PDB file of C-alpha atoms and ligand atoms in Angstrom:
ATOM      1  CA  UNK A 245     -12.834 -29.668   4.520  1.00  0.00           C
ATOM      2  CA  UNK A 246     -15.899 -30.658   2.567  1.00  0.00           C
ATOM      3  CA  UNK A 247     -17.949 -27.428   2.853  1.00  0.00           C
ATOM      4  CA  UNK A 248     -16.926 -23.898   1.938  1.00  0.00           C
ATOM      5  CA  UNK A 249     -14.528 -21.759   3.974  1.00  0.00           C
ATOM      6  CA  UNK A 250     -14.580 -18.011   3.231  1.00  0.00           C
ATOM      7  CA  UNK A 251     -11.674 -15.758   4.345  1.00  0.00           C
ATOM      8  CA  UNK A 252     -12.627 -12.181   5.339  1.00  0.00           C
ATOM      9  CA  UNK A 253     -10.988  -9.334   7.164  1.00  0.00           C
ATOM     10  CA  UNK A 254     -12.762  -7.433   9.892  1.00  0.00           C
ATOM     11  CA  UNK A 255     -13.929  -3.885   9.378  1.00  0.00           C
ATOM     12  CA  UNK A 256     -14.945  -2.466   5.978  1.00  0.00           C
ATOM     13  CA  UNK A 257     -14.594  -5.613   4.050  1.00  0.00           C
ATOM     14  CA  UNK A 258     -16.565  -7.753   6.363  1.00  0.00           C
ATOM     15  CA  UNK A 259     -19.312  -5.034   6.584  1.00  0.00           C
ATOM     16  CA  UNK A 260     -19.539  -4.435   2.924  1.00  0.00           C
ATOM     17  CA  UNK A 261     -19.516  -8.238   2.059  1.00  0.00           C
ATOM     18  CA  UNK A 262     -22.408  -9.112   4.275  1.00  0.00           C
ATOM     19  CA  UNK A 263     -25.093  -8.053   1.657  1.00  0.00           C
ATOM     20  CA  UNK A 264     -23.311  -9.995  -1.080  1.00  0.00           C
ATOM     21  CA  UNK A 265     -23.197 -13.131   1.064  1.00  0.00           C
ATOM     22  CA  UNK A 266     -26.840 -12.540   2.016  1.00  0.00           C
ATOM     23  CA  UNK A 267     -27.691 -12.639  -1.767  1.00  0.00           C
ATOM     24  CA  UNK A 268     -26.044 -16.053  -1.861  1.00  0.00           C
ATOM     25  CA  UNK A 269     -28.154 -17.121   1.097  1.00  0.00           C
ATOM     26  CA  UNK A 270     -25.191 -17.044   3.516  1.00  0.00           C
ATOM     27  CA  UNK A 271     -25.476 -15.213   6.921  1.00  0.00           C
ATOM     28  CA  UNK A 272     -22.716 -15.329   9.546  1.00  0.00           C
ATOM     29  CA  UNK A 273     -24.020 -16.205  13.010  1.00  0.00           C
ATOM     30  CA  UNK A 274     -21.664 -13.760  14.770  1.00  0.00           C
ATOM     31  CA  UNK A 275     -20.037 -10.305  14.234  1.00  0.00           C
ATOM     32  CA  UNK A 276     -16.341 -10.514  14.457  1.00  0.00           C
ATOM     33  CA  UNK A 277     -16.158  -6.987  15.933  1.00  0.00           C
ATOM     34  CA  UNK A 278     -17.935  -8.330  19.038  1.00  0.00           C
ATOM     35  CA  UNK A 279     -16.947 -12.007  19.304  1.00  0.00           C
ATOM     36  CA  UNK A 280     -13.197 -12.677  19.425  1.00  0.00           C
ATOM     37  CA  UNK A 281     -13.648 -15.857  17.453  1.00  0.00           C
ATOM     38  CA  UNK A 282     -11.540 -16.429  14.342  1.00  0.00           C
ATOM     39  CA  UNK A 283     -13.826 -19.117  12.942  1.00  0.00           C
ATOM     40  CA  UNK A 284     -17.460 -17.989  12.644  1.00  0.00           C
ATOM     41  CA  UNK A 285     -20.369 -20.267  11.602  1.00  0.00           C
ATOM     42  CA  UNK A 286     -23.110 -19.216   9.211  1.00  0.00           C
ATOM     43  CA  UNK A 287     -26.852 -20.194   8.711  1.00  0.00           C
ATOM     44  CA  UNK A 288     -25.457 -22.966   6.362  1.00  0.00           C
ATOM     45  CA  UNK A 289     -23.876 -25.846   8.384  1.00  0.00           C
ATOM     46  CA  UNK A 290     -21.495 -26.395   5.381  1.00  0.00           C
ATOM     47  CA  UNK A 291     -20.250 -22.755   5.209  1.00  0.00           C
ATOM     48  CA  UNK A 292     -17.879 -21.017   7.594  1.00  0.00           C
ATOM     49  CA  UNK A 293     -16.044 -17.666   7.672  1.00  0.00           C
ATOM     50  CA  UNK A 294     -12.461 -17.314   8.886  1.00  0.00           C
ATOM     51  CA  UNK A 295     -11.347 -13.845  10.139  1.00  0.00           C
ATOM     52  CA  UNK A 296      -7.791 -12.936   8.839  1.00  0.00           C
ATOM     53  CA  UNK A 297      -5.669  -9.890   8.471  1.00  0.00           C
ATOM     54  CA  UNK A 298      -6.587  -7.993   5.205  1.00  0.00           C
ATOM     55  CA  UNK A 299      -3.054  -8.527   3.737  1.00  0.00           C
ATOM     56  CA  UNK A 300      -3.256 -12.311   4.628  1.00  0.00           C
ATOM     57  CA  UNK A 301      -6.428 -13.039   2.816  1.00  0.00           C
ATOM     58  CA  UNK A 302      -4.752 -13.986  -0.481  1.00  0.00           C
ATOM     59  CA  UNK A 303      -2.320 -16.273   1.393  1.00  0.00           C
ATOM     60  CA  UNK A 304      -5.170 -18.346   2.998  1.00  0.00           C
ATOM     61  CA  UNK A 305      -6.880 -18.752  -0.288  1.00  0.00           C
ATOM     62  CA  UNK A 306      -3.688 -19.512  -2.240  1.00  0.00           C
ATOM     63  CA  UNK A 307      -2.868 -22.418   0.070  1.00  0.00           C
ATOM     64  CA  UNK A 308      -6.434 -23.722   0.081  1.00  0.00           C
ATOM     65  CA  UNK A 309      -6.918 -23.023   3.865  1.00  0.00           C
ATOM     66  CA  UNK A 310     -10.013 -20.993   2.509  1.00  0.00           C
ATOM     67  CA  UNK A 311     -11.816 -21.659  -0.744  1.00  0.00           C
ATOM     68  CA  UNK A 312     -13.056 -18.089  -1.240  1.00  0.00           C
ATOM     69  CA  UNK A 313     -11.846 -14.770   0.009  1.00  0.00           C
ATOM     70  CA  UNK A 314     -12.362 -11.036  -0.561  1.00  0.00           C
ATOM     71  CA  UNK A 315      -9.297  -8.821  -0.818  1.00  0.00           C
ATOM     72  CA  UNK A 316      -8.495  -5.259  -2.112  1.00  0.00           C
ATOM     73  CA  UNK A 317      -6.701  -4.859  -5.393  1.00  0.00           C
ATOM     74  CA  UNK A 318      -3.976  -3.125  -3.332  1.00  0.00           C
ATOM     75  CA  UNK A 319      -3.402  -6.309  -1.412  1.00  0.00           C
ATOM     76  CA  UNK A 320      -3.651  -8.651  -4.452  1.00  0.00           C
ATOM     77  CA  UNK A 321      -0.988  -6.657  -6.379  1.00  0.00           C
ATOM     78  CA  UNK A 322       1.425  -6.963  -3.491  1.00  0.00           C
ATOM     79  CA  UNK A 323       0.611 -10.639  -3.041  1.00  0.00           C
ATOM     80  CA  UNK A 324       1.073 -11.340  -6.755  1.00  0.00           C
ATOM     81  CA  UNK A 325      -2.014 -13.579  -7.305  1.00  0.00           C
ATOM     82  CA  UNK A 326      -0.315 -17.026  -7.524  1.00  0.00           C
ATOM     83  CA  UNK A 327      -2.906 -19.903  -7.332  1.00  0.00           C
ATOM     84  CA  UNK A 328      -5.791 -17.439  -7.224  1.00  0.00           C
ATOM     85  CA  UNK A 329      -8.697 -17.155  -9.629  1.00  0.00           C
ATOM     86  CA  UNK A 330     -10.086 -13.509  -9.506  1.00  0.00           C
ATOM     87  CA  UNK A 331     -13.578 -13.778 -11.204  1.00  0.00           C
ATOM     88  CA  UNK A 332     -15.286 -10.701  -9.863  1.00  0.00           C
ATOM     89  CA  UNK A 333     -14.691  -7.002  -9.082  1.00  0.00           C
ATOM     90  CA  UNK A 334     -17.129  -6.658  -6.192  1.00  0.00           C
ATOM     91  CA  UNK A 335     -16.885  -2.707  -6.306  1.00  0.00           C
ATOM     92  CA  UNK A 336     -16.758  -2.588  -2.577  1.00  0.00           C
ATOM     93  CA  UNK A 337     -14.273  -0.875  -0.132  1.00  0.00           C
ATOM     94  CA  UNK A 338     -13.468   1.589  -2.896  1.00  0.00           C
ATOM     95  CA  UNK A 339     -10.660   4.084  -2.588  1.00  0.00           C
ATOM     96  CA  UNK A 340      -7.668   5.150  -4.738  1.00  0.00           C
ATOM     97  CA  UNK A 341      -3.897   4.531  -4.501  1.00  0.00           C
ATOM     98  CA  UNK A 342      -2.092   7.920  -4.588  1.00  0.00           C
ATOM     99  CA  UNK A 343       1.214   9.622  -4.133  1.00  0.00           C
ATOM    100  CA  UNK A 344       1.019  12.254  -1.374  1.00  0.00           C
ATOM    101  CA  UNK A 345       3.498  14.853  -0.102  1.00  0.00           C
ATOM    102  CA  UNK A 346       3.544  17.556   2.600  1.00  0.00           C
ATOM    103  CA  UNK A 347       1.709  20.694   1.591  1.00  0.00           C
ATOM    104  CA  UNK A 348       4.267  23.069   0.054  1.00  0.00           C
ATOM    105  CA  UNK A 349       6.558  20.319  -1.138  1.00  0.00           C
ATOM    106  CA  UNK A 350       7.255  20.920  -4.848  1.00  0.00           C
ATOM    107  CA  UNK A 351       6.784  17.348  -6.160  1.00  0.00           C
ATOM    108  CA  UNK A 352       6.996  18.228  -9.803  1.00  0.00           C
ATOM    109  CA  UNK A 353      10.233  20.058  -9.277  1.00  0.00           C
ATOM    110  CA  UNK A 354      11.628  17.153  -7.137  1.00  0.00           C
ATOM    111  CA  UNK A 355      10.705  14.716 -10.003  1.00  0.00           C
ATOM    112  CA  UNK A 356      12.252  17.050 -12.684  1.00  0.00           C
ATOM    113  CA  UNK A 357      15.525  17.446 -10.756  1.00  0.00           C
ATOM    114  CA  UNK A 358      16.347  13.756 -11.271  1.00  0.00           C
ATOM    115  CA  UNK A 359      17.408  13.428  -7.638  1.00  0.00           C
ATOM    116  CA  UNK A 360      16.260  10.246  -5.928  1.00  0.00           C
ATOM    117  CA  UNK A 361      12.993  10.627  -4.165  1.00  0.00           C
ATOM    118  CA  UNK A 362      12.490   8.814  -0.779  1.00  0.00           C
ATOM    119  CA  UNK A 363       9.174   7.214  -0.740  1.00  0.00           C
ATOM    120  CA  UNK A 364       7.634   5.404   2.184  1.00  0.00           C
ATOM    121  CA  UNK A 365       4.894   2.828   1.637  1.00  0.00           C
ATOM    122  CA  UNK A 366       3.226  -0.583   2.502  1.00  0.00           C
ATOM    123  CA  UNK A 367       2.835  -1.042  -1.220  1.00  0.00           C
ATOM    124  CA  UNK A 368       6.353  -1.610  -2.406  1.00  0.00           C
ATOM    125  CA  UNK A 369       5.534  -3.472  -5.679  1.00  0.00           C
ATOM    126  CA  UNK A 370       2.873  -0.870  -6.672  1.00  0.00           C
ATOM    127  CA  UNK A 371       5.238   2.002  -5.876  1.00  0.00           C
ATOM    128  CA  UNK A 372       8.188   0.391  -7.617  1.00  0.00           C
ATOM    129  CA  UNK A 373       6.172  -0.142 -10.874  1.00  0.00           C
ATOM    130  CA  UNK A 374       4.516   3.336 -10.773  1.00  0.00           C
ATOM    131  CA  UNK A 375       7.845   5.226 -10.491  1.00  0.00           C
ATOM    132  CA  UNK A 376       9.714   2.956 -12.868  1.00  0.00           C
ATOM    133  CA  UNK A 377       7.085   3.657 -15.553  1.00  0.00           C
ATOM    134  CA  UNK A 378       7.634   7.339 -15.059  1.00  0.00           C
ATOM    135  CA  UNK A 379      11.363   6.938 -15.027  1.00  0.00           C
ATOM    136  CA  UNK A 380      11.615   8.447 -11.526  1.00  0.00           C
ATOM    137  CA  UNK A 381      14.451   7.141  -9.281  1.00  0.00           C
ATOM    138  CA  UNK A 382      13.177   6.351  -5.909  1.00  0.00           C
ATOM    139  CA  UNK A 383      14.429   4.780  -2.623  1.00  0.00           C
ATOM    140  CA  UNK A 384      11.506   2.839  -1.367  1.00  0.00           C
ATOM    141  CA  UNK A 385      11.130   2.487   2.477  1.00  0.00           C
ATOM    142  CA  UNK A 386       8.783  -0.322   3.617  1.00  0.00           C
ATOM    143  CA  UNK A 387       6.235   0.498   6.371  1.00  0.00           C
ATOM    144  CA  UNK A 388       3.359  -1.509   7.900  1.00  0.00           C
ATOM    145  CA  UNK A 389       1.018   1.371   8.628  1.00  0.00           C
ATOM    146  CA  UNK A 390       0.545   5.064   9.400  1.00  0.00           C
ATOM    147  CA  UNK A 391       2.476   5.971   6.247  1.00  0.00           C
ATOM    148  CA  UNK A 392       1.172   9.622   6.714  1.00  0.00           C
ATOM    149  CA  UNK A 393       3.710  10.171   9.546  1.00  0.00           C
ATOM    150  CA  UNK A 394       6.822   9.408   7.523  1.00  0.00           C
ATOM    151  CA  UNK A 395       7.104  12.758   5.647  1.00  0.00           C
ATOM    152  CA  UNK A 396       6.229  14.728   8.762  1.00  0.00           C
ATOM    153  CA  UNK A 397       9.261  13.479  10.728  1.00  0.00           C
ATOM    154  CA  UNK A 398      11.716  13.333   7.778  1.00  0.00           C
ATOM    155  CA  UNK A 399      11.652   9.632   7.129  1.00  0.00           C
ATOM    156  CA  UNK A 400      10.536  10.171   3.493  1.00  0.00           C
ATOM    157  CA  UNK A 401       9.733  12.941   0.920  1.00  0.00           C
ATOM    158  CA  UNK A 402       6.443  11.241  -0.203  1.00  0.00           C
ATOM    159  CA  UNK A 403       4.277   8.337   0.600  1.00  0.00           C
ATOM    160  CA  UNK A 404       2.202   5.918  -1.591  1.00  0.00           C
ATOM    161  CA  UNK A 405      -1.060   5.187   0.257  1.00  0.00           C
ATOM    162  CA  UNK A 406      -4.774   4.580  -0.061  1.00  0.00           C
ATOM    163  CA  UNK A 407      -6.985   7.668   0.009  1.00  0.00           C
ATOM    164  CA  UNK A 408     -10.748   7.674   0.367  1.00  0.00           C
ATOM    165  CA  UNK A 409     -12.280  10.724   1.968  1.00  0.00           C
ATOM    166  CA  UNK A 410      -8.909  12.498   2.025  1.00  0.00           C
ATOM    167  CA  UNK A 411      -9.458  13.419   5.727  1.00  0.00           C
ATOM    168  CA  UNK A 412      -6.379  11.541   6.922  1.00  0.00           C
ATOM    169  CA  UNK A 413      -4.142  13.425   4.452  1.00  0.00           C
ATOM    170  CA  UNK A 414      -5.682  16.799   5.388  1.00  0.00           C
ATOM    171  CA  UNK A 415      -5.416  16.224   9.113  1.00  0.00           C
ATOM    172  CA  UNK A 416      -1.692  15.688   8.610  1.00  0.00           C
ATOM    173  CA  UNK A 417      -1.052  18.523   6.268  1.00  0.00           C
ATOM    174  CA  UNK A 418      -0.373  16.298   3.270  1.00  0.00           C
ATOM    175  CA  UNK A 419      -1.805  16.492  -0.235  1.00  0.00           C
ATOM    176  CA  UNK A 420      -2.316  13.933  -3.006  1.00  0.00           C
ATOM    177  CA  UNK A 421      -0.167  14.883  -6.056  1.00  0.00           C
ATOM    178  CA  UNK A 422      -0.669  11.839  -8.212  1.00  0.00           C
ATOM    179  CA  UNK A 423      -3.374   9.117  -8.638  1.00  0.00           C
ATOM    180  CA  UNK A 424      -1.872   5.761  -9.342  1.00  0.00           C
ATOM    181  CA  UNK A 425      -4.979   3.612  -9.657  1.00  0.00           C
ATOM    182  CA  UNK A 426      -8.565   3.108  -8.434  1.00  0.00           C
ATOM    183  CA  UNK A 427      -8.843   0.380  -5.893  1.00  0.00           C
ATOM    184  CA  UNK A 428     -11.813  -2.016  -5.008  1.00  0.00           C
ATOM    185  CA  UNK A 429     -12.162  -5.406  -3.615  1.00  0.00           C
ATOM    186  CA  UNK A 430     -12.137  -8.720  -5.598  1.00  0.00           C
ATOM    187  CA  UNK A 431     -13.634 -12.142  -5.006  1.00  0.00           C
ATOM    188  CA  UNK A 432     -10.678 -14.566  -4.973  1.00  0.00           C
ATOM    189  CA  UNK A 433     -11.006 -18.304  -5.380  1.00  0.00           C
ATOM    190  CA  UNK A 434      -8.589 -21.183  -4.832  1.00  0.00           C
ATOM    191  CA  UNK A 435      -7.978 -22.600  -8.281  1.00  0.00           C
ATOM    192  CA  UNK A 436      -7.783 -26.251  -7.172  1.00  0.00           C
ATOM    193  CA  UNK A 437     -10.923 -25.940  -4.908  1.00  0.00           C
ATOM    194  CA  UNK A 438     -12.836 -24.533  -7.945  1.00  0.00           C
ATOM    195  CA  UNK A 439     -12.132 -27.666  -9.910  1.00  0.00           C
ATOM    196  CA  UNK A 440     -12.765 -30.102  -7.109  1.00  0.00           C
ATOM    197  CA  UNK A 441     -15.814 -28.412  -5.527  1.00  0.00           C
ATOM    198  CA  UNK A 442     -17.262 -26.580  -8.478  1.00  0.00           C
ATOM    199  CA  UNK A 443     -20.848 -27.676  -7.801  1.00  0.00           C
ATOM    200  CA  UNK A 444     -20.611 -26.163  -4.294  1.00  0.00           C
ATOM    201  CA  UNK A 445     -18.625 -23.051  -5.134  1.00  0.00           C
ATOM    202  CA  UNK A 446     -20.131 -21.988  -8.551  1.00  0.00           C
ATOM    203  CA  UNK A 447     -23.688 -21.245  -7.174  1.00  0.00           C
ATOM    204  CA  UNK A 448     -22.083 -18.981  -4.573  1.00  0.00           C
ATOM    205  CA  UNK A 449     -19.919 -17.134  -7.066  1.00  0.00           C
ATOM    206  CA  UNK A 450     -22.885 -16.724  -9.434  1.00  0.00           C
ATOM    207  CA  UNK A 451     -25.230 -15.347  -6.651  1.00  0.00           C
ATOM    208  CA  UNK A 452     -22.520 -12.829  -5.534  1.00  0.00           C
ATOM    209  CA  UNK A 453     -22.001 -11.804  -9.238  1.00  0.00           C
ATOM    210  CA  UNK A 454     -25.684 -11.165  -9.517  1.00  0.00           C
ATOM    211  CA  UNK A 455     -25.605  -8.947  -6.350  1.00  0.00           C
ATOM    212  CA  UNK A 456     -22.763  -6.756  -7.484  1.00  0.00           C
ATOM    213  CA  UNK A 457     -24.066  -3.309  -8.375  1.00  0.00           C
TER     214      UNK A 457
HETATM  215  O1  LIG B 200      -6.217  -2.038   9.383  1.00  0.00           O
HETATM  216  P1  LIG B 200      -5.181  -3.122   9.241  1.00  0.00           P
HETATM  217  O2  LIG B 200      -3.858  -2.799   9.401  1.00  0.00           O
HETATM  218  O3  LIG B 200      -5.674  -4.428   9.957  1.00  0.00           O
HETATM  219  O4  LIG B 200      -5.201  -3.711   7.728  1.00  0.00           O
HETATM  220  P2  LIG B 200      -5.703  -2.954   6.479  1.00  0.00           P
HETATM  221  O5  LIG B 200      -5.631  -1.459   6.697  1.00  0.00           O
HETATM  222  O6  LIG B 200      -5.062  -3.523   5.295  1.00  0.00           O
HETATM  223  O7  LIG B 200      -7.211  -3.405   6.413  1.00  0.00           O
HETATM  224  P3  LIG B 200      -8.585  -2.554   6.298  1.00  0.00           P
HETATM  225  O8  LIG B 200      -9.587  -3.431   6.755  1.00  0.00           O
HETATM  226  O9  LIG B 200      -8.312  -1.168   6.968  1.00  0.00           O
HETATM  227  O10 LIG B 200      -8.620  -2.295   4.758  1.00  0.00           O
HETATM  228  C1  LIG B 200      -9.009  -3.331   3.901  1.00  0.00           C
HETATM  229  C2  LIG B 200      -9.083  -2.919   2.513  1.00  0.00           C
HETATM  230  O11 LIG B 200      -9.987  -1.785   2.352  1.00  0.00           O
HETATM  231  C3  LIG B 200      -7.833  -2.320   1.962  1.00  0.00           C
HETATM  232  O12 LIG B 200      -7.018  -3.392   1.460  1.00  0.00           O
HETATM  233  C4  LIG B 200      -8.366  -1.527   0.836  1.00  0.00           C
HETATM  234  O13 LIG B 200      -8.463  -2.264  -0.417  1.00  0.00           O
HETATM  235  C5  LIG B 200      -9.748  -1.089   1.283  1.00  0.00           C
HETATM  236  N1  LIG B 200      -9.827   0.382   1.638  1.00  0.00           N
HETATM  237  C6  LIG B 200     -10.787   1.208   1.150  1.00  0.00           C
HETATM  238  C7  LIG B 200      -8.956   1.060   2.512  1.00  0.00           C
HETATM  239  C8  LIG B 200      -9.510   2.320   2.530  1.00  0.00           C
HETATM  240  N2  LIG B 200     -10.557   2.409   1.684  1.00  0.00           N
HETATM  241  C9  LIG B 200      -8.804   3.353   3.330  1.00  0.00           C
HETATM  242  N3  LIG B 200      -9.150   4.527   3.325  1.00  0.00           N
HETATM  243  N4  LIG B 200      -8.002   0.616   3.287  1.00  0.00           N
HETATM  244  C10 LIG B 200      -7.343   1.593   4.085  1.00  0.00           C
HETATM  245  N5  LIG B 200      -7.711   2.945   4.069  1.00  0.00           N
HETATM  246  C11 LIG B 200      -6.904   3.732   4.985  1.00  0.00           C
HETATM  247  C12 LIG B 200      -5.684   4.422   4.255  1.00  0.00           C
HETATM  248  O14 LIG B 200      -4.613   3.558   4.235  1.00  0.00           O
HETATM  249  C13 LIG B 200      -5.399   5.619   5.010  1.00  0.00           C
HETATM  250  O15 LIG B 200      -4.649   5.509   6.150  1.00  0.00           O
HETATM  251  O16 LIG B 200      -7.622   4.859   5.465  1.00  0.00           O
HETATM  252  C14 LIG B 200      -6.871   6.102   5.472  1.00  0.00           C
HETATM  253  C15 LIG B 200      -7.352   7.094   4.456  1.00  0.00           C
HETATM  254  O17 LIG B 200      -8.698   7.326   4.600  1.00  0.00           O
HETATM  255  P4  LIG B 200      -9.366   8.758   4.388  1.00  0.00           P
HETATM  256  O18 LIG B 200     -10.834   8.416   4.305  1.00  0.00           O
HETATM  257  O19 LIG B 200      -8.994   9.527   5.542  1.00  0.00           O
HETATM  258  O20 LIG B 200      -8.864   9.281   3.106  1.00  0.00           O
HETATM  259 MG1  LIG B 201      -6.676  -0.248   8.063  1.00  0.00          MG
END
């Protein structure tokens, strides 16, 4: 495609990206929460937005199905970043990656004991690296969502998940015991597209950079 295709996920990333796109003179013509369309036009005839699952954004950009995308650092670490240029931390959709356990579970003692810890998470790569660096032996259990449930029903001792307000942990009688890293969303660019369509993409990247607070 000759114009620009931007991959975004619905929800917080779409909402928090709107002002950045507006700064680049790009305004989507529809809200994906209301319309069920997966391809959304913009005020610019040569720019369109495709609506994808958050964890699929890097894949669309990697293969050039989208030129640009916006993805959380959590998602980028799991994807690996192949074929992607990551020029900007947009400082949106902020949260932190943490280890959490049921209130009353002695995490420090469990780690000290040297016994294998069972950890449920969607973020297998991040969790593996974190515990390997600490020298903690873990059995990782892959989940696709609602990690908070796992320790409550005996599936795992601990979870690795994103925390922002902390309300979800609190509501499920869990507590964060370790911060792994701060998370925010990045602009990602297909490396080949940047070379072939630089005159089209660079002004958009520069305008977004100028709008990042
Ligand atoms: O929801 P879906 O399964 O479709 O996919 P997704 O959860 O990957 O997408 P989405 O849109 O929910 O999140 C997109 C990106 O937003 C993530 O990749 C993160 O980089 C970022 N982000 C920022 C968050 C949060 N904050 C966040 N709080 N993503 C998820 N959460 C979840 C968290 O997993 C936990 O279940 O919210 C819950 C905790 O929130 P608090 O406020 O109760 O602490
Ligand atoms: Mg979600």
